[in-house]
Structures are given as structure tokens and as C-alpha cells.
XYZ file of C-alpha atoms in Angstrom:
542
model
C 41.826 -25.555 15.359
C 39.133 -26.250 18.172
C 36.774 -23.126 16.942
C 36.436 -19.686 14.526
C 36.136 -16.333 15.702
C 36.709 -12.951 14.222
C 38.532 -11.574 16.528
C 40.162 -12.950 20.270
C 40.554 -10.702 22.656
C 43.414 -11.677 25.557
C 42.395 -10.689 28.933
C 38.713 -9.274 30.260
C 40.486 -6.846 32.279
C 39.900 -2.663 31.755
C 40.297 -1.989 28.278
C 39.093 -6.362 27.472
C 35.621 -5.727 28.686
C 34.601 -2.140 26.783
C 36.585 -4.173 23.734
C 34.169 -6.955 24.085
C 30.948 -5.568 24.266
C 31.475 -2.607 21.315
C 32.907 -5.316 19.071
C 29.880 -7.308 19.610
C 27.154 -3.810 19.305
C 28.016 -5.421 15.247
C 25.334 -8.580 15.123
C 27.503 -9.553 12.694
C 31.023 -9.665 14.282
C 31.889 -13.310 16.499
C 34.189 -12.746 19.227
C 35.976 -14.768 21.660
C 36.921 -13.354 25.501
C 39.506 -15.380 27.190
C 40.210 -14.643 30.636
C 42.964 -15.879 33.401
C 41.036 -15.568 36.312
C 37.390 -16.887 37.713
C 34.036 -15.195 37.615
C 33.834 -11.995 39.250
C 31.049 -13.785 41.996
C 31.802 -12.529 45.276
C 30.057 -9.796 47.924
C 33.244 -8.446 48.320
C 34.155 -7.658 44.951
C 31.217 -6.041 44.443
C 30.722 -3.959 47.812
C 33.446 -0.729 47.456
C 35.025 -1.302 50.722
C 36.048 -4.801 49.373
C 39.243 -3.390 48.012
C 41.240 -3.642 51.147
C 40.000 -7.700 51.442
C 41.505 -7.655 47.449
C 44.595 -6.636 48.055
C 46.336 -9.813 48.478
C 43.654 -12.286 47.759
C 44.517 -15.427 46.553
C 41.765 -16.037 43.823
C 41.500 -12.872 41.973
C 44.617 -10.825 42.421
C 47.671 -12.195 40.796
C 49.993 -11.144 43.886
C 53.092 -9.956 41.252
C 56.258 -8.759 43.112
C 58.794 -6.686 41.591
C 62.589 -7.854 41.606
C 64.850 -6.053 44.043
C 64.893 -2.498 43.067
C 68.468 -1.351 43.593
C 67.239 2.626 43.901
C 65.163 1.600 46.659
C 67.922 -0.261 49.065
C 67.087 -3.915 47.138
C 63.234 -3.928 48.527
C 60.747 -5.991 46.125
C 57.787 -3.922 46.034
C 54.203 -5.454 45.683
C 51.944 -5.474 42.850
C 48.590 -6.193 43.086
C 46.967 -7.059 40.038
C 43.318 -7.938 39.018
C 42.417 -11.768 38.309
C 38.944 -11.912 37.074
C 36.210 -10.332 35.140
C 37.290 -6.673 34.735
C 41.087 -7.319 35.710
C 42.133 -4.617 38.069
C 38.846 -2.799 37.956
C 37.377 -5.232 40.055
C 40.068 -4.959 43.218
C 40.827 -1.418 42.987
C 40.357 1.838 44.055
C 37.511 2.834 41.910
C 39.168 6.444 41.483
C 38.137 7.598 37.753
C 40.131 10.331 36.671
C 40.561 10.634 33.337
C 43.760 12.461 33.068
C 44.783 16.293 31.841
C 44.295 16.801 28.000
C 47.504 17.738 27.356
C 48.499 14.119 28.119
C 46.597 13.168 25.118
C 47.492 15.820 22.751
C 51.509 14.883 24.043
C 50.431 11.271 22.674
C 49.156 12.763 19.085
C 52.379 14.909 18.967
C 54.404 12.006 19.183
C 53.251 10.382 16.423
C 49.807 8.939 17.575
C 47.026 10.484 15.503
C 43.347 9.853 16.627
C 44.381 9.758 20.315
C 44.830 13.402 20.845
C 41.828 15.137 23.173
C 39.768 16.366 20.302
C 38.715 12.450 20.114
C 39.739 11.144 23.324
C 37.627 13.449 25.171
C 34.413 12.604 23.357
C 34.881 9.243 23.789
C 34.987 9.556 27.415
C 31.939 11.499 27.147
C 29.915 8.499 25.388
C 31.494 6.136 27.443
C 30.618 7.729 31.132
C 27.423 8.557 32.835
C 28.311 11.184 35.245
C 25.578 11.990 37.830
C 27.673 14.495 40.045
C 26.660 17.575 37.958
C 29.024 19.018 36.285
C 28.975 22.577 34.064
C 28.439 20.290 31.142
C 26.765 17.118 32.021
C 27.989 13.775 31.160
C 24.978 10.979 31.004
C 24.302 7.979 29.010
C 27.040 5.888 28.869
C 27.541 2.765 30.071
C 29.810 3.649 33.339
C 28.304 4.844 36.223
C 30.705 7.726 37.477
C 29.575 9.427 41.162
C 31.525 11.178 44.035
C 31.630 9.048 47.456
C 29.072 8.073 49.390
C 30.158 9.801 52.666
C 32.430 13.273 52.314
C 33.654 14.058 55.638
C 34.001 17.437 57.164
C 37.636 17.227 57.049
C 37.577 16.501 53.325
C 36.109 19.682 53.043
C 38.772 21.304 55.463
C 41.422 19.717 53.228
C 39.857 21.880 50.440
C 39.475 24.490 51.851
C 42.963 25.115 53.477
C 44.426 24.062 50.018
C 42.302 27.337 48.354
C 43.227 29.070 51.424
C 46.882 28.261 50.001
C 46.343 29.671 46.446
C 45.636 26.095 44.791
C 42.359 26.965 42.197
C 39.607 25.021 43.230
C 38.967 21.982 40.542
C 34.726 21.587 40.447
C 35.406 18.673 37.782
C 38.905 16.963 38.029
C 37.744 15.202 34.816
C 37.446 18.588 32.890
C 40.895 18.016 31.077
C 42.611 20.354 33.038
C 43.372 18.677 36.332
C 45.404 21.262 38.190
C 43.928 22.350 41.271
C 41.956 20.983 44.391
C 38.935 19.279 44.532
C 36.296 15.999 44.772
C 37.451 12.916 42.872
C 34.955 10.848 41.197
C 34.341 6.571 41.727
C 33.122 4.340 39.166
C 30.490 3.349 41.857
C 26.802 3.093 41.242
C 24.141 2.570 44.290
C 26.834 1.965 46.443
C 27.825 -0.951 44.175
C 31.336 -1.311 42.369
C 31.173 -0.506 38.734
C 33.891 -2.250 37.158
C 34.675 -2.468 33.064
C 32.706 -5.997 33.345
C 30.002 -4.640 35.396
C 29.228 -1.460 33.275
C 30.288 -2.557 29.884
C 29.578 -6.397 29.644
C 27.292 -8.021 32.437
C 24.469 -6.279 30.635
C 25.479 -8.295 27.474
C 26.633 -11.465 28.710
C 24.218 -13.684 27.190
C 24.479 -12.335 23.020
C 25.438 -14.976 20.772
C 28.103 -13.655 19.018
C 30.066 -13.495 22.551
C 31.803 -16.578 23.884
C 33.354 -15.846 27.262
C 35.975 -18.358 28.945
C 37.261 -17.919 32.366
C 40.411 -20.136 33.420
C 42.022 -19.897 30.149
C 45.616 -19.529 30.487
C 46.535 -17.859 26.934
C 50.009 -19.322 26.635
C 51.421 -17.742 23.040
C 50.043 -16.094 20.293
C 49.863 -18.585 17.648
C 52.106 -17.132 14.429
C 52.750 -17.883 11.065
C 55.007 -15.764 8.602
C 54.264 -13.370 10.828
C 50.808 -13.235 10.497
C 48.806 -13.640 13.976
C 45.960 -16.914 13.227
C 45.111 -17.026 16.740
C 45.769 -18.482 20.268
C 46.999 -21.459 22.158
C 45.528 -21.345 25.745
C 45.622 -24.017 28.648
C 41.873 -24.941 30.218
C 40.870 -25.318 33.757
C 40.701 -29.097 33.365
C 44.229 -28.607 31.839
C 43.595 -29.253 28.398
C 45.327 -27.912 26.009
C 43.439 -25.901 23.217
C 44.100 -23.458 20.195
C 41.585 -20.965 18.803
C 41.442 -19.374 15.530
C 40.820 -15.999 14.678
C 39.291 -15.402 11.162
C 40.136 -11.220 11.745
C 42.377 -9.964 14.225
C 43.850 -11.291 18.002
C 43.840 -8.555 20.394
C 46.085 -8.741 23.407
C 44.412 -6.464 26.441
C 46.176 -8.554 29.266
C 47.485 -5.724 31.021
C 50.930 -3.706 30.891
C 52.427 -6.724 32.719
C 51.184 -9.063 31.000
C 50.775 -8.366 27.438
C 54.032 -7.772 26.789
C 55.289 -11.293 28.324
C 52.451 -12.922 25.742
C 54.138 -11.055 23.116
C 57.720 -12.434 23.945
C 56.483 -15.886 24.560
C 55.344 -15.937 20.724
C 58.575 -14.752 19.743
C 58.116 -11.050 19.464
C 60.641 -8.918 21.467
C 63.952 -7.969 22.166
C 65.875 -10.921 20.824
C 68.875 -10.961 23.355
C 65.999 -11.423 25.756
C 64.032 -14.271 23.794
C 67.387 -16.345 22.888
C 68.431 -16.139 26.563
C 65.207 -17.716 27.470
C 64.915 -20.351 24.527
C 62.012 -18.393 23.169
C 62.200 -18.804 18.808
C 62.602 -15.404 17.631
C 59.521 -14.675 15.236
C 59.970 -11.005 14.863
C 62.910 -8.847 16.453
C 60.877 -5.713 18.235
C 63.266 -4.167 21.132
C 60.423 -2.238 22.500
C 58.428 -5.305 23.695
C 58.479 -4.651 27.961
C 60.463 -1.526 27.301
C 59.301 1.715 28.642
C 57.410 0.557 32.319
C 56.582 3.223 33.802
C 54.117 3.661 37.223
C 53.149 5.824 39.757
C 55.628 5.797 42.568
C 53.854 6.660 46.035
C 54.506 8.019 49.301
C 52.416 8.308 52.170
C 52.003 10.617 54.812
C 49.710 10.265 57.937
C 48.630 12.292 60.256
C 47.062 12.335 63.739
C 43.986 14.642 64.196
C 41.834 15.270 66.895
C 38.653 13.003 67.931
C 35.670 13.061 65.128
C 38.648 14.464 62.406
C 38.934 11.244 61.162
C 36.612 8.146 60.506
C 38.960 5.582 61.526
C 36.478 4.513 64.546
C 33.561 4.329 62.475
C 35.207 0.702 61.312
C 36.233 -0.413 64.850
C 34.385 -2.516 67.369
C 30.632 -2.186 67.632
C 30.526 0.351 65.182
C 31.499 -1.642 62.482
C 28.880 -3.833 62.523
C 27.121 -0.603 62.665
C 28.411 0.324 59.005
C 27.905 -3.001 58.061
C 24.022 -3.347 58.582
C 23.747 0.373 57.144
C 25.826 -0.749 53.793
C 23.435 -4.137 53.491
C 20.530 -2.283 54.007
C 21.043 1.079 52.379
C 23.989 0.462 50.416
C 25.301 3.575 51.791
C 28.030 4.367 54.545
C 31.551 4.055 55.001
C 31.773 0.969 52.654
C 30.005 2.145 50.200
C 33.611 4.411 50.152
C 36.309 4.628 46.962
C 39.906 5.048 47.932
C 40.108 8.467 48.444
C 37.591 11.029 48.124
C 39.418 14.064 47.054
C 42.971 15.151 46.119
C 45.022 18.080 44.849
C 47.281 18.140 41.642
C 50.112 20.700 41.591
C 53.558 21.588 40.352
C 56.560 20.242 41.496
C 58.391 23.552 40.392
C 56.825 26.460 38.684
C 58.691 25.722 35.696
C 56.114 22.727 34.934
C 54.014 22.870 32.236
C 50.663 21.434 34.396
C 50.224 19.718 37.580
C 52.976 16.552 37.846
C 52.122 15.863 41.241
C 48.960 14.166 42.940
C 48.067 14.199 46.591
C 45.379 12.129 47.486
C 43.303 13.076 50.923
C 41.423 10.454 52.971
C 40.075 11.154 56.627
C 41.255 7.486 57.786
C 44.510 5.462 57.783
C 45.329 2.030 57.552
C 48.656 -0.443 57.778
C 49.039 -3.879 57.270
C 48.719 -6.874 59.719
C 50.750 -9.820 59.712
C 48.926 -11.457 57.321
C 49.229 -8.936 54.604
C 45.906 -7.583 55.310
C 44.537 -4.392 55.206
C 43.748 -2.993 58.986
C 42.355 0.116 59.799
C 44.210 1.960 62.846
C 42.292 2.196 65.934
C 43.096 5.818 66.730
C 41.956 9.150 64.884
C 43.907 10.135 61.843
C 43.954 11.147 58.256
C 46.375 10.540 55.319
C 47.328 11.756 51.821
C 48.986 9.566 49.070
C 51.629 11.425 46.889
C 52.984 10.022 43.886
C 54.598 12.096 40.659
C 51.953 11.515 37.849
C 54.613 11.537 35.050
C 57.711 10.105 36.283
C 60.533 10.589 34.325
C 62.131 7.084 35.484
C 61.894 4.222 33.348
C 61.649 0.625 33.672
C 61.427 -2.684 32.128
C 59.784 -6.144 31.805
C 61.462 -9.156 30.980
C 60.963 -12.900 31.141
C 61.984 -15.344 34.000
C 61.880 -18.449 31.475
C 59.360 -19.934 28.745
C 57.313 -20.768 30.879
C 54.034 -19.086 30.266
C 53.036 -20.404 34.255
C 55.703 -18.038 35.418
C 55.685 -14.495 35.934
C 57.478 -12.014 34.001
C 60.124 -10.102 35.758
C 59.160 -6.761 36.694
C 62.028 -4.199 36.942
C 60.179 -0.772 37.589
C 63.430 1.335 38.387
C 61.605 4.112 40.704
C 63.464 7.308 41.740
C 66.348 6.362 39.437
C 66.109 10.339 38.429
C 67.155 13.753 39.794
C 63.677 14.846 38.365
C 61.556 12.170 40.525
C 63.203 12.525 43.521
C 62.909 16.299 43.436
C 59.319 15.913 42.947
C 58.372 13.468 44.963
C 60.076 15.768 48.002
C 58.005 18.648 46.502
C 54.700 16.948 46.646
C 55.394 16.046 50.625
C 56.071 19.310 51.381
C 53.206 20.391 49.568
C 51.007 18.219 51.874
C 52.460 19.346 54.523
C 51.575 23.140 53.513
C 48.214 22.059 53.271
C 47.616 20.418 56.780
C 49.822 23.340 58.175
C 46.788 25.940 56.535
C 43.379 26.807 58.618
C 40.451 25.280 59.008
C 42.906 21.677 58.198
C 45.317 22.504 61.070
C 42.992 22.923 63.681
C 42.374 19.228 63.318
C 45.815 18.556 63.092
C 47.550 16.609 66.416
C 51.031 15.792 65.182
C 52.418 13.322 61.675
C 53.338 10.060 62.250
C 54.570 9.356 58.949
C 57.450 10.185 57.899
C 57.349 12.279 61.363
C 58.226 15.844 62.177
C 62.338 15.110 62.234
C 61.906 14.002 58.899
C 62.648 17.522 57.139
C 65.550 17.717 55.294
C 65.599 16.963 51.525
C 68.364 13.684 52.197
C 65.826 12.821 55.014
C 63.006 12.552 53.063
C 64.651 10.409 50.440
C 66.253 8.402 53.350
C 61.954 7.688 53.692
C 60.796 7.570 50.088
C 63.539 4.930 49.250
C 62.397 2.918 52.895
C 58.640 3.285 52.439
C 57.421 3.840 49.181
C 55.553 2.081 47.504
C 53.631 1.351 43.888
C 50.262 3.106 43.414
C 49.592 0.048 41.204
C 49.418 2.251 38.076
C 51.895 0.315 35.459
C 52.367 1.399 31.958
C 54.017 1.757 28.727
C 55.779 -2.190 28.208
C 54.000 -1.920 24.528
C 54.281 1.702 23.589
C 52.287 3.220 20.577
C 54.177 5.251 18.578
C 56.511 5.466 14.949
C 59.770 5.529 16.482
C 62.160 2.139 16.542
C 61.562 1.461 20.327
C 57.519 1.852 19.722
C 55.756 -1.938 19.650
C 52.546 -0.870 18.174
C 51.444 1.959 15.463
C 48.480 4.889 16.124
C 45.947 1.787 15.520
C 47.116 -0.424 17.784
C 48.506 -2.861 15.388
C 52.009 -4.561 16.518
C 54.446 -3.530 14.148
C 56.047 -6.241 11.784
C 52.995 -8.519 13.081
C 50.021 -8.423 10.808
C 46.097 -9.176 12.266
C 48.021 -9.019 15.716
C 46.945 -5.701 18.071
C 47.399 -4.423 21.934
C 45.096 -2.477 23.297
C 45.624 -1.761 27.479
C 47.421 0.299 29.267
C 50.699 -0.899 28.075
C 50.262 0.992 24.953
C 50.646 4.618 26.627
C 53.758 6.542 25.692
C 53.806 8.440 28.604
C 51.295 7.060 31.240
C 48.184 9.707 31.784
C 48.180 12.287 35.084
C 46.521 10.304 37.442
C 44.956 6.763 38.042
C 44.824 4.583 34.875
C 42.008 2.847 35.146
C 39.436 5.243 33.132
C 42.355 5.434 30.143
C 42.285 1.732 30.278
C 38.755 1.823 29.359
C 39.258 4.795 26.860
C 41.774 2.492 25.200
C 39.700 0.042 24.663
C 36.720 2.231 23.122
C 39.201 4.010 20.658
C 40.372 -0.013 19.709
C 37.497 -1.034 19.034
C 36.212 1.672 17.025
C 39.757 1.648 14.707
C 39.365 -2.281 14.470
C 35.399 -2.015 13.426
C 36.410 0.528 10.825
C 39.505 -1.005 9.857
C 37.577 -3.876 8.959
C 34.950 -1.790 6.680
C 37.865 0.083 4.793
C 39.264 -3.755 3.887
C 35.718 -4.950 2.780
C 35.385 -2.090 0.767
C 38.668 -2.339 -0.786
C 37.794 -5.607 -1.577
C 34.709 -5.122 -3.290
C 36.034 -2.492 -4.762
């Protein structure tokens, strides 16, 4: 064994960072953060506008692609995910939204307890400092929360025609009741990304009980009798190297990759592992089971000139909003993905909102490259994606090779349910832009285009345009039941001193971007692993 720590923790993406530094706030506790990807050292991760130059980069985005999805005509769909300090928090959106309570409570009642909102919510609370002045105010944590930099008229006209519909007006989407239309909310700060590394551990980089390693490929979890003792990795010189964990190893590598680490060591679905030459360790079915994500589809829009601020990042104006963001850090890329959004019903038989519809002035396609490009005429866009799609998917391996990615079936529309709502939500949108003082702007929509109106036409579109929203989920799901990979503290069942703690743990994945219950996760972790630990000691000395 090269070294001892108490615990490892896989992967310094969302929930690896807030794991990190709250396991170190104990002098006492020694912990070791391995990460995949390089240091998070770049202008453009930093600067908000950056996303769109993340979204296929080489160095710090792992570039996954799904297999052919048979529901949508064979296509592979992209998936960007994050490859460096904070994971995915570094390269996307910067949307924090933490979800509708009852998501929570649905996780309790399922088994879970200690993850329903009485707790959740207050740990959001600690972990957030919220400066946009809500009813109840939110300030002291470690993660900077504001609303964007630049709200355009029309994002107020998109408001305002959705009230004008009957839709309540939302003041804080991050309430726990999300239904409604409103102002989202950016883990931005002075203009500046705030990602789980920035807000959580840059500040604490230097303690000495924290060793950090970047360029570690964590190749298995090492096991014995079924007890996790810690964790082979590959360097970037390519040696070879094995750490040992005195406590716990805690795998917060993502929902993609977690549960490949898991079946690498031997701990899955056993048809899967012997088909692969993987050793079975421990038989656990559930292990890449249960992938869920958000399933979008876009709709743009022309408007009329000024409507939109597509121009405002064209020719000489650019460099316009470039010398105001390096000076000021303020302007258009000082922007989060989408600066408002409304969450309603698919069908009034719903319980809550299942449907989001993010609004941005501005619209965008790709080049040939694969790069974001913003279009050169005036028009606006909305993003709708079913928050709690019924469909299910799975993650399995390609080979033993821990180089390799794991193979990513997400299974999108495959129900009646999805579809349905997925055609509601468009037709919600177009409600919306159809309403006063939004229509006045309006020109004509490109996308899926005014012929598209039928409900066979509009799946025709959703199965030859959607996309992801990047929002996976669910591969290691938390619960009692025999398809469940971890219990209510995180701890892989059959698997002792072994944990998850990332998105991949969600039953059902949250209502709305994931990224803030990534974090969440990671604060509840670390605060059932600290007093896990104190219940053993005193046991012990008891």
C-alpha cells in the first residue's frame, strides 16, 4: 500500500468537492481526493459564458456518447460530462435549482430516512448564500447563489404573458414548491463561476489533512471478503498505485461513472460482469440500473429587432461584451444558461409541476466543429424537458477495461407518459409566446416550425431533435428494495466501508437541474459518515 487515509473519496466532481472539504472541517480526519481530470486553470472555465467553449472540449469534458437509442430512430445522443475540479459544475449551466420538496419527501417514503425535506431543506440552507432576497433569506454558506447578470426585457415579457396565462408567479423557484413562473438562480459570484471546487474547496486547498491528486485514473475498488480497503488508480506518468483507506472509500464519480467503478471491482449484475471477464465479488443487479435524465426539446423563435440579444455577441459588439466582462465582470458573459423558466403540469391530474420550460432571449446551433455558435439574427428560445420521466435506462460495461467508457443506454421516450408530456410542455410554450406583451415580439418559430402541430408531428421532431439536458441519474439507487445498490446512508449494500454519494444515488432524479442535489448529496454524506464514525468509536469504548 503506497499511503493511509481515512477515507478516499472517487471523483472531485459535485457532490466530491462539498464531501472533501466537510470531511476535513474534523482536524482530525485524513482524506484523500482523487480526480480524473486536470486542474480547473483556465479563463474560460471560470468566466460564465465559458460553457458553450466546454461543451466539447477536449481536456475537461469527457465527450461520452450514448449507444444508438432505438426510440429515437438509432441516433447516439451526446453527453457532455465534467473532467476536472468540480466535475460537471465547472462546464455547465450554472442553473441552481434545488428541486420541489415533495421530491425529497417521495425519497423518505421509499425507504430513505434522513433525506426527506425536513433535513434536506436545511441543509441547503447552510450550504447556500443567496443574495437575491428572498422572503426568508439564505446567507452564509459556502455557495454563492445570484440571479443573472443581465435580465432582458423579454425575460420579463416571458413572465409576464405566462401570469397573463394563469401560471402563479414563482418569487423563489428554490422555495420547495417549484410550480409556477419565474427568475432562476446561478451559482455565479462577481460575475465569476462558482463551481463545488470553487465554493466548497479552493478556500481549503492547502489543510494538511487534504491530499488532492489530479490525473488519477481510479481503476477498481480494491476488495477483500467484501470489505472495501481502498483503491487502485493509474498516475499521469502511468504508474500504477494503490491507496489504503483506514475508514471508508467513497465513490462520487458521477451517475456514469460510479456505477462502472463499482462493476469493475466486481459488484453488479453478474450476467453483466461474467460477460465482460469481470470476477464477481458481490452479485447486486441494481449496479447501472435505473438511468434516468432529462430528455429535452427545443423550440426557437424569431422576434423582432432588440427582442433578443443574439447581436450583442456578433461582430464589433462582441468585443464590446468582452472588454465590459474583463473590466466589470458584468455583461452578457457574465450570463448562466437561462435566466428564467416556468414549471407546469403536463395534465391536471399531476400531483406538481413535471414539466420545465426554460426561457432565454438568444439562440444558438452548432458549427461544424461541434462548437457552440450564436445565430446572427434576432431570436429567443425555451428548453423543455419532463423533470420526472417515467422512462428508464441503463449502464453497462463495454469490456474490463477501466480506459473505456461504460455503455450508456438512456432509453428516452420509451413511454406513453413521456411522450405525452413532452408534447404538453411544447404546446405549453407555445401558449406562452402566443400571450401579450411576449407575442408582440414574436416574428414566426423556426423550430419545430408552425406545420409542426399535430401530436404524431411533434413526436416525428422530439424523436429527430431531442436531445439530453445532461442531467443523468439513478445507476446506484438508494433505497431497501432488491434492485436498490446503496441503503439511506449511502453505504453499498453487501459491501462493508464501501459508500456512493452523487447523483447516481437518486431514486427518482429531483424536478429540475441536478447540480445543487449533487452538492446536497454530498453534505448529507458527509454528515452520516462523520457521525457514523462517532457512533462506532463510542461503541467501542463503550
Amino acid at each position: 500500500m503506497k499511503d493511509q487515509y481515512d477515507y478516499i473519496i472517487v471523483g472531485a466532481g459535485s457532490a466530491g468537492c462539498v464531501l472533501a472539504r466537510r470531511l476535513t472541517d474534523a482536524p482530525g480526519v485524513r482524506v484523500l481526493l482523487l480526480e480524473a481530470g486536470p486542474e480547473a486553470h483556465d479563463f474560460w472555465l471560470r468566466t460564465p459564458a465559458g460553457m458553450a467553449r466546454m461543451m466539447h472540449h477536449p481536456k475537461y469534458n469527457w465527450n461520452f456518447e450514448t449507444e444508438p437509442v432505438p426510440t429515437l430512430g438509432d441516433r447516439r445522443i451526446y453527453w457532455p460530462r465534467g473532467k476536472t475540479m468540480g466535475g460537471s459544475s465547472a462546464i455547465n449551466g450554472m442553473v441552481h435549482i434545488r428541486g420541489d420538496r415533495r421530491d425529497y419527501d417521495h425519497w423518505e417514503a421509499l425507504g430513505n430516512p434522513g433525506w426527506g425535506w425536513d433535513r434536506i431543506g436545511k441543509l441547503f440552507d447552510a450550504m447556500e448564500n443567496d443574495i437575491t432576497g428572498p422572503a426568508k433569506p439564505r446567507l452564509g454558506g459556502p455557495l454563492n447563489i445570484s440571479h443573472a447578470a443581465v435580465i432582458h426585457p423579454t425575460v420579463h415579457d416571458f413572465i409576464a404573458a405566462g401570469r397573463a396565462l394563469g401560471l402563479r408567479y414563482n418569487d423563489d423557484v428554490n422555495s420547495g414548491d417549484i410550480e409556477g413562473i419565474g427568475l432562476l438562480k446561478f451559482n455565479i459570484r462577481n460575475g465569476q463561476r462558482q463551481s463545488s471546487y470553487d465554493a466548497y474547496l479552493a478556500p481549503v486547498r492547502d489543510r494538511a489533512n487534504l491530499t488532492v491528486i489530479t490525473g488519477a485514473h481510479v481503476t477498481r475498488v480494491v476488495l477483500n471478503e467484501r470489505t472495501a480497503k481502498g483503491i487502485a488508480a493509474v498516475l499521469p506518468d502511468g504508474q500504477h498505485v494503490t491507496f489504503h483507506a483506514r475508514g471508508e472509500v467513497i465513490l462520487a464519480a458521477g451517475a456514469l461513472n460510479s456505477p462502472q467503478l463499482l462493476m469493475l471491482s466486481g459488484v453488479g449484475d453478474p450476467a453483466e460482469l461474467v460477460r465482460h471477464q469481470v470476477g464477481v465479488v458481490h452479485a447486486l443487479p441494481g449496479v447501472g440500473a435505473n438511468l434516468q435524465d432529462h430528455f429535452v426539446s427545443r423550440v426557437q423563435v424569431r422576434v423582432t429587432p432588440g427582442s433578443s440579444y443574439n447581436k450583442s455577441l456578433q461582430g464589433w459588439r462582441k468585443y464590446l461584451a468582452g472588454a465590459q466582462y474583463l473590466l466589470k465582470q458584468s455583461g452578457y458573459l457574465a450570463l448562466g444558461s437561462s435566466p428564467a423558466a416556468a414549471f407546469v403540469k403536463s395534465h391536471p391530474d399531476m400531483a406538481y409541476a413535471d414539466v420545465e420550460i426554460s426561457f432565454r432571449p438568444m439562440t444558438f446551433g452548432f458549427d461544424t466543429r461541434g462548437g457552440v455558435a450564436v445565430h446572427k439574427f434576432d431570436a429567443m428560445s425555451a428548453s423543455v424537458y419532463r423533470v420526472r420521466p417515467s422512462s428508464r435506462g441503463r449502464i453497462g460495461l463495454h469490456s474490463s477495461d477501466p480506459r473505456q467508457p461504460a455503455r450508456f443506454e438512456p432509453n428516452y421516450l420509451a413511454t406513453d407518459d413521456d411522450i405525452a408530456a413532452m408534447i404538453a410542455g411544447i404546446r405549453a410554450f407555445r401558449s406562452i409566446i402566443a400571450q401579450s406583451p411576449l407575442r408582440e415580439r414574436v416574428v414566426a418559430e423556426m423550430v419545430p416550425g408552425p406545420d409542426v402541430r399535430s401530436d404524431e408531428q411533434l413526436l416525428d421532431y422530439l424523436r429527430a431533435d431531442g436531445q439530453c439536458a445532461f442531467h443523468p441519474a439513478g445507476t446506484c439507487k438508494m433505497g431497501p428494495d432488491a434492485m436498490a445498490v446503496v441503503d439511506c446512508r449511502l453505504r453499498v449494500h453487501g459491501i462493508d466501508r464501501l459508500r456512493v454519494a452523487d447523483a447516481s444515488i437518486m431514486p427518482v432524479v429531483v424536478s429540475g437541474n441536478t447540480n445543487a442535489a449533487s452538492m446536497v448529496i454530498g453534505e448529507n454524506a458527509a454528515r452520516m459518515i462523520l457521525e457514523d464514525a462517532r457512533h462506532q468509536r463510542t461503541v467501542a469504548a463503550a
